[in-house]
Amino acid sequence: MSPSLAARNNQAAGTGRGLGVYAALAYAFLHLPLVTLIVFSFNASRFTLWEGFSLRWYRAVFTDPEMADAAWTSVVVAIVSTAISTIVGTLAAYALWKRRSRLLSGSLYLSLVTPEIVTGVSLLALFQWAFRWLNWQLGLYTVILAHVSFSIAYVAIVVSARLRTLDPALEEAAMDLGATEWRAFLRVTLPSLMPGIVAAALLALTISFDDYVITSLVAGVDSTTLPMVIYAMARRGANPSINAISTLIVVIFGAIILISERMRET
Amino acid sequence: MNRLRFWFLLPAWVWIVFLFIAPLVIVCAYSLLTRGTYGGVELPWTLESYARILDPLYGAILLRSIAIAASATALCLVLAFPLALFISRSKRHKNLYLHLVILPFWTSFLVRTYAWLFLLRDTGLFNTVLTGTGVIRAPLSLLYNDAAVLIGLVYGFLPFMVLPLFATLERMDPSLLEAAADLGARPWAAFFRVIVPLSKAGIWAGTVLVFVPCLGAYLTPDLLGGGKAVMVGNLVQNQFTTARDWPFGSAISITLMLLATMALALFNWRAPKEML
Amino acid sequence: MHPSLELRNLLKHYPGHPAVNGISLSIPKGGLFSLLGPSGCGKTTTLRLIAGFEEPASGEVWLNGELVNGRPPYARNVSTVFQSYALFPHLTAGANVEFGLRERGIAQRDKRVRAALELVELASKEARYPAQLSGGERQRVALARSLVLEPEVLLLDEPLAALDPKLRKQMRVELKDLQRRVGITFLFVTHDQEEALSMSDAIAVMNQGSIDQVGTPEEVYLRPATRSVAGFLGAVNWIDGIGLRPEVTRISRSTPTNGYTGRAATVVRTVFLGNCIQILARLETGEDAVAEVSRADGDYRPGEAVQVWWNQSDEMHFR
């Protein structure tokens, strides 16, 4: 143990106990609501009184055709928009890493801090404006466009963070050994960027799958997503079916995150 | 590189121009137009929509939103600082503690907000436990008020405060704290005279990261605040859907956008360079 | 009068190994005392035990006749100059110096801050931030910040290590001079034997958590208590179990006159060092001896048969 580390431990001994108790409470605040939510999804009763273990709410979720449709729509939207935004965002991050552009990175950050509701209504306004000339209407493709639109900035930020840890000399070495710029990008930079790109894609996937505010504004009649169904149910009050579908979402995404973390470690 | 760079940046520019700048330009134009008879917009150009924001009824909603967002930010700061300090000082399980903060962030925001709806409703866990143990006789109305909105916002955005604070605390040279103690500073004095000033960058970053989304929040006030606790975000949504007053909704959107831009400028000016 | 600082059987373990293995030491008031030893010998840990950053497993720390075990750092009248200086980056040089005065609730701080900065010749840089100061200037601010509190003992943890070699040599003289002027006891930790020898009034040589010898620079250099002390303080020729410093080892072509001890040897190589010539010779026993001779006497060829000899009073004996 290094002396400075030891000192930190020593200092922490006094104030550390208080901090430890506080941290335990803070983690309870962060996690207990979700844990409770999950536990009561297995409750036989409709009310928040434990009456016994039951899967009836899961049965209700799986036999609801509206829920199945919405889930399928969400999956399609999430996968397509993630694929597009990951490619666009990664290429942009790489080009910005090579040479900065204040205008583009400024726009990226600005789109990140734009309140969701503003993004939603401005895209709605754009689509409605375009429909004056085109005989189209809101639908799955407007939802996908909107999702691509808000995911690109997230992808670019995450990939940029990874690029910052990269040694520019690696590409120079590749070109010195005869690789063209494109080949150097493909054979040297892209492989070492992979963990960052995977993380970015996962972030885009979760954000897309979760989005309600923007989606609800630009969705058409045939493009109801899962969050829209959940939201409509929740506005009518709590319902154990929502607990069940929430649990499924948390568990599936938790598993995806865990697996990707494992893959990154090995 | 120049040709490659051009092709790499092209899709991003297309996106920026057509799906970010163009929509904002349209909204900006709408905000200066007159409300159409059947919804939509028509000429003439006018500043009336902006004047309406200052109307006491809507001005109050704007001020309310700022007050709620500011309270949520302050609460997050107070709650996050000790937690960030705890994580930065832990040795063996630092990564685990950090992941435990990030994990809820990876699960659906909608689900997390719903969890509080589930806990706070009249027949929710809190009321069931309190009436069951006889502490209260009739259930309390915990939901659909400002406090519920505040809890939802703090719960939703706490990680945004913890992470930048942790990043600055982690980089802090531990010998600075020893030097403070060595020069006679007790733990609290060292906290306020050394730790807090040196965490300024993280405090700024966290404040912006929490305040901006809270100010424009729509989902949390709608679900946990019910119809009563209206914030700016709900007002915008309402103007574009039910009320069909697009110019007014656009004017509020542009105002929100300006506030967000100012916050970003502040962030650029104050945040640690390595976070950009 | 009490000694400034007294350590009694101080013991501190880190997981797996003892860092400070029961050391005792008494440091009189008003001198410059060095703790010298290789890295990892426990000297920095000793300093941290005195400052109160760590608590010993057992043993006692006495400051000016008072037991200070268990007291936190802010309640001990010692002050540390850190190896990294640990200047507060958000405060100016002046505010750094003022920091401790304010914590102690001392009035009329401005005057004392000014005096302390004048002492280290930095009065003109009072409003500068640490980032705007050179390495040497930062070190002086760190010194002023500690000295302004007039501690019983000033602890210096390798304070010269971060400076470039030329400045380091100059600071040795200045530090020593500063100590004379303020009269405060300095406890100086270093792994550089030249630094310790040139600056200290007394040196404690540490090795593997224990103190091997305490004495004046002359004593520890000329009459080291153990082989490891001898070896750590300078180069040694080992001949028949006797230790000899290279500068007292002589080489010539003829046998020396009586009163001297000599051995036959063969020159292996000569190295030109600028101010002298170093000659490596192999004795008939197979042991190597290094001699440093003046340039005029250094004209030897490898393979040449010579005599290695010395004055008996220069021998270092060990049990």
CSV table of N, CA and C in Angstrom, one decimal, chain A residues 7-9 11 15 19-20 22-23 26-27 29-31 33-34 36-37 40 48-49 88 91-92 94-95 98-99 103-104 107-111 113-115 117-118 121-123 125-126 128-129 149 152 164 181-182 185 202-203 206 210 212-213 227 231 234-235 238-239 242-243 246 250 257 261, chain B residues 1-2 4-5 8-9 11-13 15-16 18-20 23 26-27 30 79 82-83 86-89 91 97 99-101 104 106-111 114-119 121 123-125 128 155 174 177-178 212 216 218-219 222-223 233 236-237 240 246 253 256-257 260-261 264 274 276:
chain,number,residue,atom,x,y,z
A,7,ALA,N,-2.9,7.0,4.0
A,7,ALA,CA,-3.3,8.2,4.7
A,7,ALA,C,-4.8,8.5,4.5
A,8,ARG,N,-5.2,8.3,3.3
A,8,ARG,CA,-6.6,8.5,2.9
A,8,ARG,C,-7.5,7.6,3.8
A,9,ASN,N,-7.0,6.3,3.9
A,9,ASN,CA,-7.8,5.4,4.7
A,9,ASN,C,-7.9,5.8,6.1
A,11,GLN,N,-7.6,8.9,7.3
A,11,GLN,CA,-8.4,10.0,7.5
A,11,GLN,C,-9.9,9.6,7.4
A,15,THR,N,-14.2,10.3,9.6
A,15,THR,CA,-15.4,10.8,8.9
A,15,THR,C,-16.0,9.7,8.1
A,19,LEU,N,-19.9,8.7,6.5
A,19,LEU,CA,-20.0,8.7,5.0
A,19,LEU,C,-20.6,7.3,4.6
A,20,GLY,N,-20.1,6.3,5.2
A,20,GLY,CA,-20.5,4.9,4.8
A,20,GLY,C,-22.0,4.7,5.1
A,22,TYR,N,-24.2,7.1,5.3
A,22,TYR,CA,-24.9,7.9,4.3
A,22,TYR,C,-25.0,7.2,3.0
A,23,ALA,N,-23.9,6.7,2.5
A,23,ALA,CA,-23.8,6.0,1.2
A,23,ALA,C,-24.8,4.9,1.2
A,26,ALA,N,-28.1,6.3,0.6
A,26,ALA,CA,-28.3,6.9,-0.8
A,26,ALA,C,-28.5,5.7,-1.8
A,27,TYR,N,-27.8,4.6,-1.6
A,27,TYR,CA,-28.0,3.5,-2.5
A,27,TYR,C,-29.3,2.9,-2.3
A,29,PHE,N,-32.0,4.6,-1.6
A,29,PHE,CA,-32.9,5.5,-2.3
A,29,PHE,C,-32.8,5.3,-3.8
A,30,LEU,N,-31.6,5.0,-4.3
A,30,LEU,CA,-31.4,4.7,-5.7
A,30,LEU,C,-32.1,3.4,-6.2
A,31,HIS,N,-32.0,2.4,-5.3
A,31,HIS,CA,-32.4,1.1,-5.8
A,31,HIS,C,-33.7,0.5,-5.3
A,33,PRO,N,-36.7,1.7,-4.9
A,33,PRO,CA,-38.0,1.8,-5.6
A,33,PRO,C,-38.1,0.8,-6.8
A,34,LEU,N,-37.0,0.6,-7.5
A,34,LEU,CA,-37.0,-0.4,-8.5
A,34,LEU,C,-37.2,-1.8,-8.0
A,36,THR,N,-38.7,-2.7,-5.2
A,36,THR,CA,-40.1,-2.8,-4.8
A,36,THR,C,-41.0,-3.1,-6.0
A,37,LEU,N,-40.7,-2.3,-7.0
A,37,LEU,CA,-41.5,-2.4,-8.3
A,37,LEU,C,-41.5,-3.8,-8.8
A,40,PHE,N,-43.3,-6.5,-6.5
A,40,PHE,CA,-44.8,-6.5,-6.5
A,40,PHE,C,-45.3,-6.8,-7.9
A,48,THR,N,-51.2,-3.1,-3.3
A,48,THR,CA,-49.8,-3.2,-2.7
A,48,THR,C,-49.8,-3.9,-1.4
A,49,LEU,N,-50.5,-5.0,-1.4
A,49,LEU,CA,-50.5,-5.9,-0.2
A,49,LEU,C,-50.1,-7.3,-0.7
A,88,VAL,N,-23.2,7.0,-38.2
A,88,VAL,CA,-23.1,8.5,-38.4
A,88,VAL,C,-22.3,9.1,-37.3
A,91,LEU,N,-18.4,8.0,-37.3
A,91,LEU,CA,-17.7,8.7,-38.4
A,91,LEU,C,-17.4,10.2,-38.0
A,92,ALA,N,-18.5,10.8,-37.5
A,92,ALA,CA,-18.3,12.2,-37.1
A,92,ALA,C,-17.3,12.4,-36.0
A,94,TYR,N,-14.8,10.5,-35.3
A,94,TYR,CA,-13.5,10.3,-35.8
A,94,TYR,C,-13.0,11.5,-36.6
A,95,ALA,N,-13.8,12.0,-37.4
A,95,ALA,CA,-13.4,13.2,-38.2
A,95,ALA,C,-13.1,14.4,-37.4
A,98,LYS,N,-9.7,14.0,-35.8
A,98,LYS,CA,-8.6,14.4,-36.7
A,98,LYS,C,-8.4,15.9,-36.8
A,99,ARG,N,-9.5,16.6,-36.9
A,99,ARG,CA,-9.4,18.1,-36.9
A,99,ARG,C,-10.7,18.6,-36.4
A,103,LEU,N,-18.0,24.5,-34.9
A,103,LEU,CA,-19.4,24.6,-35.3
A,103,LEU,C,-20.1,23.2,-35.1
A,104,LEU,N,-19.5,22.1,-35.6
A,104,LEU,CA,-20.1,20.8,-35.5
A,104,LEU,C,-20.2,20.4,-34.1
A,107,SER,N,-22.8,22.2,-32.2
A,107,SER,CA,-24.1,21.7,-32.5
A,107,SER,C,-24.4,20.4,-31.8
A,108,LEU,N,-23.4,19.6,-31.7
A,108,LEU,CA,-23.6,18.3,-31.0
A,108,LEU,C,-24.0,18.5,-29.6
A,109,TYR,N,-23.2,19.4,-28.9
A,109,TYR,CA,-23.5,19.6,-27.5
A,109,TYR,C,-24.9,20.3,-27.3
A,110,LEU,N,-25.1,21.3,-28.2
A,110,LEU,CA,-26.4,22.0,-28.1
A,110,LEU,C,-27.6,21.0,-28.3
A,111,SER,N,-27.4,20.0,-29.2
A,111,SER,CA,-28.5,19.1,-29.4
A,111,SER,C,-28.7,18.2,-28.1
A,113,VAL,N,-28.2,19.3,-25.0
A,113,VAL,CA,-28.9,20.0,-23.9
A,113,VAL,C,-30.2,20.5,-24.3
A,114,THR,N,-30.6,20.3,-25.5
A,114,THR,CA,-32.0,20.7,-25.9
A,114,THR,C,-33.0,19.9,-25.2
A,115,PRO,N,-33.9,20.6,-24.5
A,115,PRO,CA,-34.9,19.8,-23.7
A,115,PRO,C,-35.7,18.9,-24.7
A,117,ILE,N,-38.7,18.0,-24.9
A,117,ILE,CA,-40.0,18.5,-25.5
A,117,ILE,C,-39.7,19.4,-26.6
A,118,VAL,N,-38.6,20.2,-26.6
A,118,VAL,CA,-38.3,21.1,-27.7
A,118,VAL,C,-37.9,20.4,-28.9
A,121,VAL,N,-41.3,18.9,-30.4
A,121,VAL,CA,-42.2,19.8,-31.1
A,121,VAL,C,-41.5,20.4,-32.3
A,122,SER,N,-40.2,20.6,-32.3
A,122,SER,CA,-39.5,21.1,-33.5
A,122,SER,C,-39.5,20.1,-34.6
A,123,LEU,N,-39.3,18.8,-34.3
A,123,LEU,CA,-39.3,17.8,-35.3
A,123,LEU,C,-40.8,17.7,-35.9
A,125,ALA,N,-42.9,20.1,-36.0
A,125,ALA,CA,-43.1,21.2,-36.9
A,125,ALA,C,-42.5,21.0,-38.2
A,126,LEU,N,-41.2,20.4,-38.2
A,126,LEU,CA,-40.6,20.2,-39.5
A,126,LEU,C,-41.4,19.2,-40.3
A,128,GLN,N,-44.5,18.4,-40.2
A,128,GLN,CA,-45.8,19.0,-40.7
A,128,GLN,C,-45.6,19.9,-41.8
A,129,TRP,N,-44.5,20.7,-41.7
A,129,TRP,CA,-44.1,21.7,-42.8
A,129,TRP,C,-43.8,20.9,-44.1
A,149,SER,N,-32.1,11.2,-34.9
A,149,SER,CA,-31.7,12.6,-34.6
A,149,SER,C,-31.2,12.8,-33.2
A,152,ILE,N,-27.6,10.5,-32.3
A,152,ILE,CA,-26.2,10.7,-32.9
A,152,ILE,C,-25.3,11.5,-31.9
A,164,ARG,N,-10.1,9.9,-27.3
A,164,ARG,CA,-9.2,10.7,-26.6
A,164,ARG,C,-8.1,9.9,-25.9
A,181,GLU,N,-5.1,6.1,-45.7
A,181,GLU,CA,-5.9,6.6,-44.6
A,181,GLU,C,-7.1,5.7,-44.3
A,182,TRP,N,-7.8,5.3,-45.3
A,182,TRP,CA,-8.9,4.5,-45.1
A,182,TRP,C,-8.6,3.1,-44.5
A,185,PHE,N,-7.6,3.6,-40.9
A,185,PHE,CA,-8.8,3.7,-40.0
A,185,PHE,C,-9.4,2.4,-39.8
A,202,LEU,N,-25.1,0.7,-27.3
A,202,LEU,CA,-26.0,0.3,-26.2
A,202,LEU,C,-26.7,1.5,-25.6
A,203,LEU,N,-26.0,2.6,-25.5
A,203,LEU,CA,-26.6,3.8,-25.0
A,203,LEU,C,-27.7,4.3,-25.9
A,206,THR,N,-30.8,1.9,-25.6
A,206,THR,CA,-31.6,2.1,-24.4
A,206,THR,C,-32.4,3.4,-24.5
A,210,ASP,N,-36.5,3.6,-24.7
A,210,ASP,CA,-37.1,4.2,-23.5
A,210,ASP,C,-37.9,5.5,-23.8
A,212,TYR,N,-40.2,8.4,-24.6
A,212,TYR,CA,-41.7,8.7,-24.7
A,212,TYR,C,-42.0,10.0,-25.3
A,213,VAL,N,-41.3,11.1,-24.7
A,213,VAL,CA,-41.7,12.4,-25.0
A,213,VAL,C,-41.7,12.8,-26.5
A,227,PRO,N,-43.2,2.4,-24.8
A,227,PRO,CA,-43.3,3.4,-23.7
A,227,PRO,C,-44.6,4.2,-23.9
A,231,TYR,N,-47.1,4.5,-20.8
A,231,TYR,CA,-47.4,5.8,-20.4
A,231,TYR,C,-48.9,6.0,-20.3
A,234,ALA,N,-50.1,4.2,-17.3
A,234,ALA,CA,-49.7,4.8,-16.1
A,234,ALA,C,-50.5,6.1,-15.8
A,235,ARG,N,-50.9,6.8,-16.8
A,235,ARG,CA,-51.7,8.0,-16.6
A,235,ARG,C,-53.0,7.7,-16.0
A,238,ALA,N,-51.6,3.5,-11.3
A,238,ALA,CA,-50.7,2.3,-11.3
A,238,ALA,C,-51.5,1.1,-11.6
A,239,ASN,N,-50.7,0.1,-12.1
A,239,ASN,CA,-51.4,-1.1,-12.5
A,239,ASN,C,-50.3,-2.2,-12.5
A,242,ILE,N,-48.1,-3.0,-15.4
A,242,ILE,CA,-47.0,-2.1,-15.7
A,242,ILE,C,-45.8,-2.6,-15.0
A,243,ASN,N,-46.0,-3.0,-13.7
A,243,ASN,CA,-44.9,-3.6,-12.9
A,243,ASN,C,-44.2,-4.7,-13.7
A,246,SER,N,-42.4,-3.5,-16.8
A,246,SER,CA,-41.2,-2.8,-16.4
A,246,SER,C,-40.1,-3.7,-15.9
A,250,VAL,N,-36.4,-3.9,-17.4
A,250,VAL,CA,-35.2,-3.8,-16.5
A,250,VAL,C,-34.3,-5.0,-16.6
A,257,ILE,N,-26.6,-5.1,-20.7
A,257,ILE,CA,-25.5,-4.3,-20.2
A,257,ILE,C,-24.4,-5.2,-19.5
A,261,GLU,N,-20.5,-5.7,-20.6
A,261,GLU,CA,-19.4,-5.4,-19.7
A,261,GLU,C,-18.5,-6.6,-19.7
B,1,MET,N,-6.1,13.0,-45.9
B,1,MET,CA,-7.2,12.9,-45.0
B,1,MET,C,-8.4,13.8,-45.4
B,2,ASN,N,-8.2,14.8,-46.2
B,2,ASN,CA,-9.3,15.8,-46.4
B,2,ASN,C,-10.5,15.1,-47.1
B,4,LEU,N,-11.4,11.9,-47.1
B,4,LEU,CA,-12.0,11.0,-46.2
B,4,LEU,C,-12.8,11.7,-45.2
B,5,ARG,N,-12.2,12.8,-44.7
B,5,ARG,CA,-12.9,13.6,-43.7
B,5,ARG,C,-14.2,14.2,-44.2
B,8,PHE,N,-16.7,11.4,-44.1
B,8,PHE,CA,-17.1,11.1,-42.8
B,8,PHE,C,-18.0,12.1,-42.1
B,9,LEU,N,-17.8,13.3,-42.5
B,9,LEU,CA,-18.6,14.4,-41.9
B,9,LEU,C,-19.9,14.6,-42.6
B,11,PRO,N,-22.6,12.8,-43.5
B,11,PRO,CA,-23.9,12.4,-42.8
B,11,PRO,C,-24.2,13.2,-41.6
B,12,ALA,N,-23.1,13.5,-40.8
B,12,ALA,CA,-23.4,14.3,-39.6
B,12,ALA,C,-23.9,15.7,-39.9
B,13,TRP,N,-23.3,16.3,-41.0
B,13,TRP,CA,-23.8,17.7,-41.4
B,13,TRP,C,-25.2,17.6,-41.9
B,15,TRP,N,-27.4,15.6,-41.0
B,15,TRP,CA,-28.3,15.4,-39.8
B,15,TRP,C,-28.4,16.8,-39.1
B,16,ILE,N,-27.3,17.5,-38.9
B,16,ILE,CA,-27.3,18.7,-38.2
B,16,ILE,C,-28.2,19.7,-38.9
B,18,PHE,N,-30.5,19.2,-41.4
B,18,PHE,CA,-31.9,18.9,-41.7
B,18,PHE,C,-32.8,18.5,-40.5
B,19,LEU,N,-32.1,17.9,-39.5
B,19,LEU,CA,-32.9,17.4,-38.4
B,19,LEU,C,-32.7,18.2,-37.1
B,20,PHE,N,-31.7,19.2,-37.1
B,20,PHE,CA,-31.5,20.0,-35.9
B,20,PHE,C,-31.7,21.5,-36.2
B,23,PRO,N,-35.4,22.3,-38.1
B,23,PRO,CA,-36.6,22.3,-37.2
B,23,PRO,C,-36.6,23.5,-36.3
B,26,ILE,N,-37.6,26.6,-38.2
B,26,ILE,CA,-39.1,26.6,-38.5
B,26,ILE,C,-39.8,27.0,-37.2
B,27,VAL,N,-39.4,26.4,-36.1
B,27,VAL,CA,-40.0,26.8,-34.8
B,27,VAL,C,-39.9,28.3,-34.5
B,30,TYR,N,-42.3,30.1,-36.7
B,30,TYR,CA,-43.6,29.9,-36.2
B,30,TYR,C,-43.9,30.8,-35.0
B,79,LEU,N,-27.2,16.0,-2.0
B,79,LEU,CA,-27.3,14.5,-1.8
B,79,LEU,C,-26.1,13.8,-2.5
B,82,PRO,N,-21.8,14.0,-0.7
B,82,PRO,CA,-21.2,13.0,0.2
B,82,PRO,C,-21.1,11.6,-0.5
B,83,LEU,N,-22.0,11.3,-1.4
B,83,LEU,CA,-21.9,10.0,-2.1
B,83,LEU,C,-20.7,10.0,-3.0
B,86,PHE,N,-17.7,9.6,-0.8
B,86,PHE,CA,-17.6,8.2,-0.4
B,86,PHE,C,-17.0,7.3,-1.5
B,87,ILE,N,-17.5,7.4,-2.7
B,87,ILE,CA,-17.0,6.6,-3.8
B,87,ILE,C,-15.5,6.9,-4.0
B,88,SER,N,-15.1,8.2,-4.1
B,88,SER,CA,-13.7,8.5,-4.4
B,88,SER,C,-12.8,8.0,-3.3
B,89,ARG,N,-13.3,7.9,-2.0
B,89,ARG,CA,-12.4,7.5,-1.0
B,89,ARG,C,-12.4,6.0,-0.7
B,91,LYS,N,-11.7,2.1,-1.5
B,91,LYS,CA,-10.5,1.6,-2.3
B,91,LYS,C,-10.8,0.3,-3.0
B,97,TYR,N,-19.2,0.5,-6.6
B,97,TYR,CA,-20.0,1.6,-6.1
B,97,TYR,C,-20.4,2.6,-7.2
B,99,HIS,N,-20.6,1.7,-10.4
B,99,HIS,CA,-21.6,1.1,-11.2
B,99,HIS,C,-23.0,1.1,-10.6
B,100,LEU,N,-23.0,1.0,-9.3
B,100,LEU,CA,-24.3,1.0,-8.6
B,100,LEU,C,-25.1,2.4,-8.8
B,101,VAL,N,-24.3,3.5,-9.0
B,101,VAL,CA,-24.9,4.7,-9.3
B,101,VAL,C,-25.3,4.8,-10.7
B,104,PRO,N,-29.0,2.4,-12.4
B,104,PRO,CA,-30.4,2.9,-12.6
B,104,PRO,C,-30.5,3.8,-13.8
B,106,TRP,N,-29.1,3.4,-16.6
B,106,TRP,CA,-29.2,2.5,-17.8
B,106,TRP,C,-30.6,1.9,-17.9
B,107,THR,N,-31.4,1.9,-16.8
B,107,THR,CA,-32.7,1.3,-16.9
B,107,THR,C,-33.7,2.5,-17.3
B,108,SER,N,-34.7,2.2,-17.9
B,108,SER,CA,-35.7,3.1,-18.4
B,108,SER,C,-36.1,4.3,-17.5
B,109,PHE,N,-36.0,5.5,-18.0
B,109,PHE,CA,-36.4,6.7,-17.2
B,109,PHE,C,-37.9,6.6,-16.9
B,110,LEU,N,-38.6,6.1,-17.9
B,110,LEU,CA,-40.1,6.0,-17.7
B,110,LEU,C,-40.4,5.0,-16.6
B,111,VAL,N,-39.7,3.9,-16.6
B,111,VAL,CA,-39.9,2.9,-15.5
B,111,VAL,C,-39.6,3.5,-14.2
B,114,TYR,N,-42.2,5.7,-13.1
B,114,TYR,CA,-43.4,5.0,-12.8
B,114,TYR,C,-43.3,4.3,-11.4
B,115,ALA,N,-42.0,3.9,-11.0
B,115,ALA,CA,-41.8,3.3,-9.7
B,115,ALA,C,-42.3,4.3,-8.6
B,116,TRP,N,-42.0,5.6,-8.8
B,116,TRP,CA,-42.5,6.5,-7.7
B,116,TRP,C,-44.0,6.7,-7.7
B,117,LEU,N,-44.6,6.6,-8.9
B,117,LEU,CA,-46.0,6.6,-9.0
B,117,LEU,C,-46.6,5.5,-8.2
B,118,PHE,N,-46.0,4.3,-8.4
B,118,PHE,CA,-46.4,3.1,-7.7
B,118,PHE,C,-46.2,3.2,-6.2
B,119,LEU,N,-45.1,3.9,-5.7
B,119,LEU,CA,-44.8,4.0,-4.3
B,119,LEU,C,-45.7,5.0,-3.6
B,121,ARG,N,-48.7,6.5,-4.7
B,121,ARG,CA,-50.2,6.6,-4.8
B,121,ARG,C,-50.9,6.3,-3.5
B,123,THR,N,-52.9,4.0,-2.7
B,123,THR,CA,-52.9,2.6,-2.3
B,123,THR,C,-51.4,2.1,-2.5
B,124,GLY,N,-50.5,3.0,-2.5
B,124,GLY,CA,-49.1,2.6,-2.7
B,124,GLY,C,-48.4,2.1,-1.5
B,125,LEU,N,-47.2,1.7,-1.6
B,125,LEU,CA,-46.5,1.1,-0.5
B,125,LEU,C,-46.4,2.0,0.7
B,128,THR,N,-49.8,2.1,2.3
B,128,THR,CA,-50.2,0.8,2.8
B,128,THR,C,-49.5,0.5,4.1
B,155,TYR,N,-34.6,11.9,-8.2
B,155,TYR,CA,-34.3,10.5,-8.5
B,155,TYR,C,-33.8,10.2,-9.9
B,174,PRO,N,-4.4,13.8,-2.9
B,174,PRO,CA,-4.8,13.6,-1.5
B,174,PRO,C,-3.8,14.3,-0.5
B,177,LEU,N,-5.3,17.5,1.1
B,177,LEU,CA,-6.1,17.3,2.3
B,177,LEU,C,-5.2,17.2,3.5
B,178,GLU,N,-4.1,16.4,3.3
B,178,GLU,CA,-3.1,16.3,4.4
B,178,GLU,C,-2.5,17.6,4.8
B,212,VAL,N,-30.7,21.8,-16.5
B,212,VAL,CA,-31.2,21.9,-17.9
B,212,VAL,C,-32.3,20.9,-18.2
B,216,GLY,N,-36.7,21.6,-18.5
B,216,GLY,CA,-37.5,21.3,-19.7
B,216,GLY,C,-38.3,20.0,-19.4
B,218,TYR,N,-40.8,17.1,-18.9
B,218,TYR,CA,-42.2,17.0,-19.3
B,218,TYR,C,-42.8,15.7,-18.6
B,219,LEU,N,-42.1,14.6,-18.7
B,219,LEU,CA,-42.6,13.3,-18.3
B,219,LEU,C,-42.9,13.3,-16.8
B,222,ASP,N,-45.8,15.5,-15.6
B,222,ASP,CA,-47.0,15.0,-16.1
B,222,ASP,C,-47.5,13.8,-15.3
B,223,LEU,N,-46.6,12.8,-15.1
B,223,LEU,CA,-46.9,11.6,-14.4
B,223,LEU,C,-47.1,11.8,-12.9
B,233,GLY,N,-42.5,22.5,-19.8
B,233,GLY,CA,-42.6,21.4,-20.7
B,233,GLY,C,-44.0,21.0,-21.0
B,236,VAL,N,-45.7,23.6,-23.2
B,236,VAL,CA,-45.3,23.5,-24.7
B,236,VAL,C,-46.1,22.4,-25.3
B,237,GLN,N,-46.1,21.2,-24.7
B,237,GLN,CA,-46.8,20.0,-25.2
B,237,GLN,C,-48.3,20.4,-25.4
B,240,PHE,N,-49.0,22.5,-28.5
B,240,PHE,CA,-48.8,21.8,-29.8
B,240,PHE,C,-49.9,20.8,-30.0
B,246,TRP,N,-49.7,26.9,-32.1
B,246,TRP,CA,-48.3,26.6,-32.4
B,246,TRP,C,-47.4,27.8,-32.2
B,253,SER,N,-40.8,27.3,-26.6
B,253,SER,CA,-39.7,26.4,-27.0
B,253,SER,C,-38.4,27.2,-27.2
B,256,LEU,N,-37.0,28.3,-23.9
B,256,LEU,CA,-36.4,27.2,-23.3
B,256,LEU,C,-35.0,26.9,-23.9
B,257,MET,N,-35.0,27.0,-25.2
B,257,MET,CA,-33.7,26.7,-26.0
B,257,MET,C,-32.7,27.7,-25.6
B,260,ALA,N,-31.3,26.9,-22.3
B,260,ALA,CA,-30.4,25.8,-22.4
B,260,ALA,C,-29.0,26.2,-23.0
B,261,THR,N,-29.1,27.1,-24.0
B,261,THR,CA,-27.8,27.5,-24.6
B,261,THR,C,-27.0,28.3,-23.6
B,264,LEU,N,-25.3,25.9,-21.4
B,264,LEU,CA,-24.2,25.3,-22.1
B,264,LEU,C,-23.0,26.2,-22.1
B,274,GLU,N,-11.4,18.3,-19.6
B,274,GLU,CA,-11.4,16.9,-20.0
B,274,GLU,C,-12.8,16.3,-20.1
B,276,LEU,N,-15.1,17.9,-21.8
B,276,LEU,CA,-15.7,18.3,-23.1
B,276,LEU,C,-15.3,17.5,-24.2
